[in-house]
Short mmCIF file of C-alpha atoms in Angstrom, two decimals:
data_model
loop_
_atom_site.label_atom_id
_atom_site.label_comp_id
_atom_site.label_asym_id
_atom_site.label_seq_id
_atom_site.Cartn_x
_atom_site.Cartn_y
_atom_site.Cartn_z
CA MET A 1 -58.15 47.53 -7.96
CA ASP A 2 -59.11 45.35 -11.21
CA TYR A 3 -61.91 45.79 -12.54
CA LYS A 4 -63.20 41.96 -11.91
CA ASP A 5 -63.74 43.27 -7.80
CA LYS A 6 -66.22 46.37 -9.12
CA ALA A 7 -69.56 45.16 -9.32
CA ALA A 8 -71.01 46.41 -12.70
CA ALA A 9 -74.17 45.48 -11.48
CA THR A 10 -76.85 44.66 -9.31
CA ILE A 11 -79.01 41.75 -9.30
CA GLU A 12 -81.82 41.80 -7.04
CA VAL A 13 -84.07 38.66 -6.99
CA ILE A 14 -87.60 39.65 -5.63
CA GLU A 15 -89.43 37.07 -3.69
CA ASN A 16 -92.56 36.01 -5.49
CA GLY A 17 -91.17 38.38 -8.34
CA PRO A 18 -89.18 39.53 -10.76
CA LEU A 19 -85.41 39.13 -11.59
CA LYS A 20 -84.21 42.87 -10.84
CA ILE A 21 -80.99 44.24 -12.68
CA SER A 22 -79.69 47.81 -12.43
CA GLY A 23 -75.97 49.42 -13.29
CA ALA A 24 -74.57 49.21 -16.82
CA ILE A 25 -76.07 46.08 -18.51
CA ASN A 26 -75.64 45.07 -21.89
CA LEU A 27 -78.70 42.68 -22.52
CA THR A 28 -79.05 40.39 -26.12
CA ASP A 29 -81.98 38.46 -26.56
CA GLN A 30 -81.22 36.16 -29.92
CA LYS A 31 -84.87 34.86 -29.98
CA ARG A 32 -86.55 38.77 -29.98
CA GLY A 33 -83.23 40.13 -31.65
CA ILE A 34 -82.47 42.49 -28.44
CA LYS A 35 -78.67 43.85 -28.30
CA THR A 36 -78.59 46.78 -26.50
CA SER A 37 -77.01 48.58 -23.30
CA VAL A 38 -79.20 49.68 -19.92
CA THR A 39 -79.10 50.68 -16.79
CA GLU A 40 -82.60 49.24 -15.21
CA LEU A 41 -84.07 45.40 -15.82
CA TYR A 42 -87.22 43.74 -14.62
CA LEU A 43 -87.07 40.44 -16.07
CA CYS A 44 -89.86 37.45 -15.89
CA ARG A 45 -88.76 34.35 -13.28
CA CYS A 46 -92.19 32.77 -13.75
CA GLY A 47 -92.81 32.06 -16.73
CA LYS A 48 -96.30 33.75 -17.39
CA SER A 49 -94.92 36.83 -18.41
CA ALA A 50 -97.08 38.27 -22.15
CA ARG A 51 -94.12 40.72 -22.64
CA LYS A 52 -91.04 37.83 -22.24
CA PRO A 53 -88.22 38.47 -21.38
CA TYR A 54 -89.65 41.36 -19.49
CA CYS A 55 -91.87 41.29 -16.39
CA ASP A 56 -95.06 42.08 -16.88
CA GLY A 57 -97.26 41.47 -13.01
CA SER A 58 -98.56 38.24 -14.27
CA HIS A 59 -97.05 36.71 -11.99
CA LYS A 60 -99.18 37.66 -9.81
CA HIS A 61 -102.71 35.95 -11.02
CA MET B 1 -43.67 75.88 -16.49
CA ALA B 2 -46.59 77.76 -15.42
CA SER B 3 -48.86 78.58 -18.43
CA ALA B 4 -52.71 80.13 -17.87
CA SER B 5 -56.43 79.97 -19.61
CA GLU B 6 -55.65 76.83 -21.66
CA TYR B 7 -59.17 75.96 -20.57
CA SER B 8 -61.42 78.75 -21.14
CA GLU B 9 -65.72 78.52 -20.87
CA LYS B 10 -67.76 81.50 -19.86
CA ASN B 11 -64.90 83.72 -17.77
CA GLU B 12 -63.01 80.08 -16.12
CA ARG B 13 -59.60 79.63 -16.46
CA SER B 14 -56.91 76.84 -15.96
CA TYR B 15 -53.28 77.50 -14.13
CA LYS B 16 -50.56 74.75 -14.27
CA ASN B 17 -47.68 73.86 -13.01
CA GLU B 18 -45.45 70.98 -13.78
CA GLU B 19 -47.67 68.83 -10.60
CA ILE B 20 -51.24 70.24 -10.87
CA THR B 21 -53.84 72.08 -12.34
CA VAL B 22 -56.29 74.73 -10.37
CA TYR B 23 -59.59 75.34 -12.18
CA TRP B 24 -60.94 78.70 -11.50
CA LYS B 25 -64.62 79.35 -11.74
CA PRO B 26 -65.77 82.80 -11.50
CA SER B 27 -69.29 82.76 -11.63
CA ALA B 28 -69.33 80.26 -8.45
CA CYS B 29 -66.88 82.97 -6.49
CA ILE B 30 -68.78 84.09 -2.95
CA HIS B 31 -66.00 85.95 -1.77
CA ALA B 32 -64.92 83.89 1.05
CA SER B 33 -61.52 85.49 0.15
CA SER B 34 -59.49 81.91 1.95
CA CYS B 35 -57.33 81.78 -0.84
CA TYR B 36 -55.77 85.05 -1.07
CA ARG B 37 -55.99 86.07 2.93
CA GLU B 38 -54.15 81.99 3.09
CA LEU B 39 -51.67 82.59 0.58
CA ILE B 40 -51.42 85.50 -1.31
CA GLU B 41 -47.89 84.33 -2.81
CA VAL B 42 -49.92 82.25 -5.33
CA PHE B 43 -53.37 83.88 -5.17
CA ASP B 44 -53.62 87.70 -5.47
CA PRO B 45 -56.47 89.59 -6.86
CA GLY B 46 -54.46 92.73 -8.09
CA SER B 47 -51.92 90.85 -10.59
CA ARG B 48 -52.55 88.96 -14.09
CA PRO B 49 -52.03 86.62 -13.77
CA TRP B 50 -54.25 86.50 -10.39
CA ILE B 51 -53.03 83.04 -10.17
CA ASP B 52 -49.29 82.14 -9.85
CA MET B 53 -48.53 78.59 -10.16
CA LYS B 54 -45.03 79.27 -8.88
CA GLY B 55 -45.58 81.04 -6.02
CA ALA B 56 -45.22 78.32 -3.36
CA PRO B 57 -44.85 74.77 -2.65
CA VAL B 58 -47.68 72.41 -4.23
CA ASP B 59 -48.57 70.93 -1.39
CA SER B 60 -49.77 74.94 0.28
CA ILE B 61 -51.88 75.45 -2.67
CA ILE B 62 -53.56 72.16 -2.92
CA GLU B 63 -54.25 73.06 0.64
CA THR B 64 -55.10 76.47 0.14
CA VAL B 65 -57.67 75.51 -2.64
CA ASN B 66 -59.09 73.06 -0.90
CA LEU B 67 -60.08 75.76 2.13
CA CYS B 68 -62.73 77.63 -1.08
CA PRO B 69 -66.17 77.43 0.06
CA THR B 70 -67.29 76.66 -3.45
CA GLU B 71 -66.03 74.99 -6.78
CA ALA B 72 -64.68 78.56 -7.40
CA LEU B 73 -61.38 76.83 -6.87
CA THR B 74 -60.50 73.04 -7.64
CA TRP B 75 -57.59 71.04 -8.83
CA LYS B 76 -56.31 68.31 -9.80
CA TRP B 77 -52.81 66.33 -10.65
CA ASN B 78 -51.67 66.18 -13.84
CA ASP B 79 -51.00 62.46 -13.45
CA GLU B 80 -54.21 60.86 -14.12
CA GLU B 81 -53.33 57.95 -12.02
CA LYS B 82 -52.64 60.27 -9.29
CA ASN B 83 -56.16 61.70 -9.25
CA ARG B 84 -57.69 57.99 -8.43
CA GLU B 85 -56.07 57.68 -5.40
CA VAL B 86 -56.86 61.39 -4.09
CA SER B 87 -59.24 60.76 -0.95
CA PRO B 88 -62.15 63.00 -0.08
CA GLY B 89 -60.82 65.01 2.35
CA HIS B 90 -59.21 66.50 -0.86
CA THR B 91 -63.18 68.68 -0.43
CA ASN B 92 -62.01 70.50 -3.91
CA HIS B 93 -60.43 67.84 -6.04
CA VAL B 94 -62.07 68.13 -9.33
CA LYS B 95 -63.61 64.85 -8.44
CA PHE B 96 -65.95 65.92 -6.14
CA ARG B 97 -66.23 69.10 -6.79
CA ARG B 98 -66.62 69.25 -10.97
CA PRO B 99 -66.98 66.36 -11.84
CA GLU B 100 -67.34 67.66 -15.44
CA LEU B 101 -64.11 68.64 -15.81
CA TYR B 102 -62.26 65.11 -14.36
CA SER B 103 -62.05 63.40 -18.11
CA VAL B 104 -60.81 59.70 -16.46
CA PRO B 105 -64.00 58.43 -14.64
CA ALA B 106 -61.68 55.54 -13.05
CA ALA B 107 -64.53 53.53 -12.05
CA GLN B 108 -66.71 53.87 -15.45
CA GLU B 109 -63.52 52.61 -16.82
CA GLU B 110 -62.49 49.80 -15.19
CA VAL B 111 -66.22 48.57 -14.65
CA LYS B 112 -67.10 46.45 -17.40
CA PRO B 113 -71.33 46.48 -17.96
CA LEU B 114 -72.20 42.79 -16.38
CA SER B 115 -73.98 40.73 -19.66
CA VAL B 116 -76.90 39.73 -19.59
CA ARG B 117 -78.26 37.35 -21.61
CA ILE B 118 -81.75 35.53 -22.53
CA MET B 119 -81.58 32.04 -23.62
CA PRO B 120 -84.20 31.35 -26.28
CA ASP B 121 -86.40 28.81 -24.16
CA GLY B 122 -83.83 28.85 -21.68
CA PRO B 123 -82.40 30.77 -18.37
CA VAL B 124 -80.85 34.57 -18.39
CA VAL B 125 -77.20 34.06 -18.00
CA VAL B 126 -75.56 36.66 -17.07
CA GLU B 127 -71.99 37.18 -16.46
CA GLY B 128 -70.01 39.72 -14.87
CA THR B 129 -69.27 41.10 -11.39
CA PHE B 130 -72.33 42.38 -9.39
CA VAL B 131 -73.98 42.09 -6.32
CA LEU B 132 -76.84 39.55 -5.62
CA LYS B 133 -79.41 40.91 -3.41
CA THR B 134 -81.73 38.00 -2.32
CA SER B 135 -84.30 37.84 0.78
CA THR B 136 -81.04 36.17 2.66
CA GLY B 137 -78.77 39.08 2.22
CA ASP B 138 -76.72 40.93 -0.19
CA LYS B 139 -73.23 39.24 -1.50
CA LEU B 140 -71.00 40.35 -3.87
CA VAL B 141 -70.10 37.85 -6.82
CA LYS B 142 -67.12 38.70 -8.59
CA ASP B 143 -66.92 37.64 -12.46
CA CYS B 144 -68.65 34.85 -12.34
CA ILE B 145 -71.17 33.21 -14.91
CA ASN B 146 -74.17 32.32 -13.59
CA SER B 147 -77.69 30.83 -15.03
CA PHE B 148 -81.25 32.29 -13.43
CA CYS B 149 -84.34 30.62 -13.99
CA ARG B 150 -86.98 32.37 -16.12
CA CYS B 151 -89.42 29.17 -16.90
CA GLY B 152 -90.86 29.59 -12.74
CA HIS B 153 -89.86 25.33 -12.77
CA THR B 154 -86.67 25.54 -11.18
CA LYS B 155 -86.15 23.30 -8.44
CA SER B 156 -83.34 24.99 -7.04
CA PRO B 157 -84.67 29.29 -7.69
CA PRO B 158 -83.48 31.91 -8.00
CA TYR B 159 -81.16 29.43 -10.31
CA CYS B 160 -81.80 27.68 -13.46
CA ASP B 161 -81.55 24.01 -12.80
CA GLY B 162 -82.58 22.07 -16.52
CA ASP B 163 -85.88 22.02 -16.18
CA HIS B 164 -87.34 23.80 -18.56
CA ARG B 165 -86.64 21.23 -20.90
CA LEU B 166 -88.51 18.57 -19.06
CA LYS B 167 -91.39 21.22 -18.87
CA GLY B 168 -91.26 22.52 -22.54
CA PHE B 169 -90.70 25.91 -21.53
CA SER B 170 -90.98 28.13 -25.12
CA ASP B 171 -90.76 31.91 -24.45
#
């Protein structure tokens, strides 16, 4: 099987919530100088988080 | 050529012939005796070394190792390619019983991590193969580049439609 057929991660679009990514992830954020390997991420989708790029629960307010 | 004792940790041993390696972990043995009852030609507690890898055909050795109820006896092909194809029916293959001995984790080696890039004042760009879970179900997205909205203004969620620029999104 080619590696291209194997999922490295799962991306879950949480309704009215963040983007949950879990698996083998290489995260880069040029603006904040982040370059890291992680296994779980909750990314803000609403633009209101005070901890961007991460979700901080602000979408509920 | 048969050799013994190449692997040694807490009295653990490995026994090899041309095709397979059998691992012996004495601390896991519960003396169910299935090995020597089934194949005394290979597994003879009265002999030293007690496992003779030339005592029977490879198929018989594998079959007998698979009968061991614990991880005391496990096996693998010496040809790593063949190990990838071993099915769970082979209960005592190292990748099922003792993954710590299985040095070529095919799955990990073949998976390229998902690249997740946060674009300044823009979307998150995701590149690779992933399972996408949405309220309408799951789908496998193969080797693709997708950009997901981060600003909350897109008209086609969850994807970016470029509206962050019009709305002056700044993160």
